[in-house]
XYZ file of C-alpha atoms in Angstrom:
149
model
C -32.641 10.642 -5.880
C -29.555 9.058 -7.332
C -27.246 11.028 -5.083
C -29.046 9.757 -2.014
C -28.274 6.116 -3.107
C -24.741 6.704 -4.468
C -23.300 8.540 -1.584
C -24.194 5.987 1.149
C -23.095 3.102 -1.189
C -19.756 4.804 -1.800
C -19.282 5.509 1.888
C -20.037 1.929 2.743
C -17.554 0.677 0.137
C -14.887 3.040 1.631
C -15.460 1.846 5.123
C -15.284 -1.833 4.088
C -12.121 -1.281 2.033
C -10.333 0.643 4.963
C -11.777 -1.637 7.654
C -10.185 -4.813 6.109
C -6.606 -3.686 6.436
C -6.186 -2.703 10.068
C -4.795 -4.319 13.102
C -8.139 -4.382 14.603
C -9.667 -6.272 11.770
C -6.784 -8.816 11.721
C -7.063 -9.284 15.480
C -10.882 -9.922 15.097
C -10.338 -12.472 12.407
C -7.458 -14.206 14.151
C -8.128 -13.977 17.967
C -6.362 -17.421 18.564
C -3.169 -15.799 17.406
C -3.678 -12.568 19.352
C -4.446 -14.369 22.592
C -1.062 -16.194 22.541
C 0.773 -12.834 22.804
C 1.625 -11.291 26.089
C -0.272 -8.200 27.106
C 2.627 -5.710 26.325
C 2.936 -7.195 22.790
C -0.828 -7.244 22.398
C -0.950 -3.340 23.126
C 1.733 -2.561 20.531
C 0.215 -4.877 17.948
C -3.149 -3.307 18.387
C -1.345 0.072 17.610
C 0.352 -1.436 14.538
C 3.868 -1.402 16.113
C 6.524 -3.938 15.594
C 9.586 -4.491 17.909
C 12.685 -6.812 17.899
C 11.747 -10.106 19.243
C 8.302 -10.320 17.927
C 7.161 -13.389 16.004
C 5.917 -13.635 12.426
C 2.351 -13.946 13.762
C 2.674 -10.733 15.791
C 4.041 -8.932 12.747
C 1.338 -10.191 10.625
C -1.367 -8.888 13.095
C 0.311 -5.554 13.433
C 1.122 -4.824 9.657
C -0.734 -7.548 7.644
C 0.597 -9.524 4.795
C 3.780 -8.187 3.276
C 3.838 -6.998 -0.343
C 7.105 -8.792 -0.993
C 9.168 -11.389 0.728
C 12.999 -11.825 0.440
C 15.391 -14.397 1.634
C 18.852 -13.014 2.635
C 21.625 -15.562 3.012
C 24.782 -14.597 4.844
C 27.622 -16.343 6.780
C 25.358 -16.218 9.829
C 22.576 -17.911 8.115
C 19.242 -17.244 6.277
C 16.994 -14.367 7.172
C 13.548 -13.731 5.785
C 12.682 -10.037 5.006
C 9.068 -8.782 4.653
C 8.693 -5.679 2.729
C 5.704 -3.283 2.799
C 5.260 -0.870 -0.234
C 3.642 2.455 -0.372
C 2.635 4.445 -3.338
C 2.295 8.041 -4.432
C 1.075 9.726 -7.622
C 2.598 12.558 -9.522
C 1.143 14.487 -12.497
C 3.130 15.686 -15.427
C 1.869 17.971 -18.210
C 3.150 16.808 -21.605
C 2.952 18.409 -24.920
C 1.709 16.078 -27.784
C 1.824 16.988 -31.351
C -0.450 15.084 -33.685
C -2.842 14.735 -36.474
C -6.509 15.060 -35.501
C -9.639 14.535 -37.523
C -12.072 17.448 -37.113
C -15.280 18.686 -38.710
C -14.808 22.206 -40.159
C -17.438 24.930 -40.460
C -18.838 23.436 -43.682
C -19.582 20.141 -41.946
C -16.779 18.152 -43.755
C -14.211 16.179 -41.937
C -10.459 17.012 -42.487
C -7.205 16.261 -40.831
C -5.284 18.906 -39.145
C -1.975 19.000 -37.328
C -2.107 20.549 -33.818
C -0.321 20.464 -30.393
C -2.343 19.673 -27.327
C -1.316 19.404 -23.631
C -2.264 16.137 -21.720
C -1.849 15.402 -18.008
C -0.173 12.041 -17.351
C -0.455 10.558 -13.889
C 2.514 8.360 -12.831
C 2.278 6.036 -9.899
C 5.546 5.654 -7.981
C 6.323 2.709 -5.494
C 8.511 2.989 -2.521
C 9.475 0.592 0.220
C 7.966 2.059 3.422
C 8.646 -0.670 5.918
C 10.917 -3.767 6.083
C 11.002 -6.395 8.804
C 13.950 -8.885 9.070
C 13.360 -12.240 10.807
C 16.204 -14.415 12.080
C 16.412 -18.113 11.780
C 14.295 -18.540 14.880
C 11.408 -16.679 13.132
C 11.614 -13.593 15.491
C 12.185 -9.959 14.379
C 15.892 -9.029 14.523
C 15.661 -5.668 12.792
C 13.204 -3.363 11.088
C 13.586 -0.266 8.927
C 11.027 2.440 7.928
C 11.167 5.423 5.721
C 12.149 8.617 7.613
C 10.283 11.616 6.121
C 11.328 15.065 7.192
C 8.583 17.652 7.046
């Protein structure tokens, strides 16, 4: 009985979470921005693609809010950089020596020294995508992580 309720609720939560961060969702919630783009740009934005010359609004619709924003100042002027971050998790097994309180065969508590192995999850962040805007607010460059498989 509990499984019947938990599984649909978990699936609904997953769909809601995934559905909120897609180009389709952003286009649905901001149609006034989407309609100002020309048809070629609209098609690429719908697929989550960014190209040089795109406006900040087009990049927002395609990729969402950036995780970080930087300002780069050079001799040519100021450029704004939007950074999108990804994460991955690794698991390390570590040996831990310590004192542990245990109950012995007679029912009494005592402290023993022992070694145990524990799994430690580490979350690593990496920059997966960067978009650079010129002074006119249009994309002048973008970079993405290249992963060879």
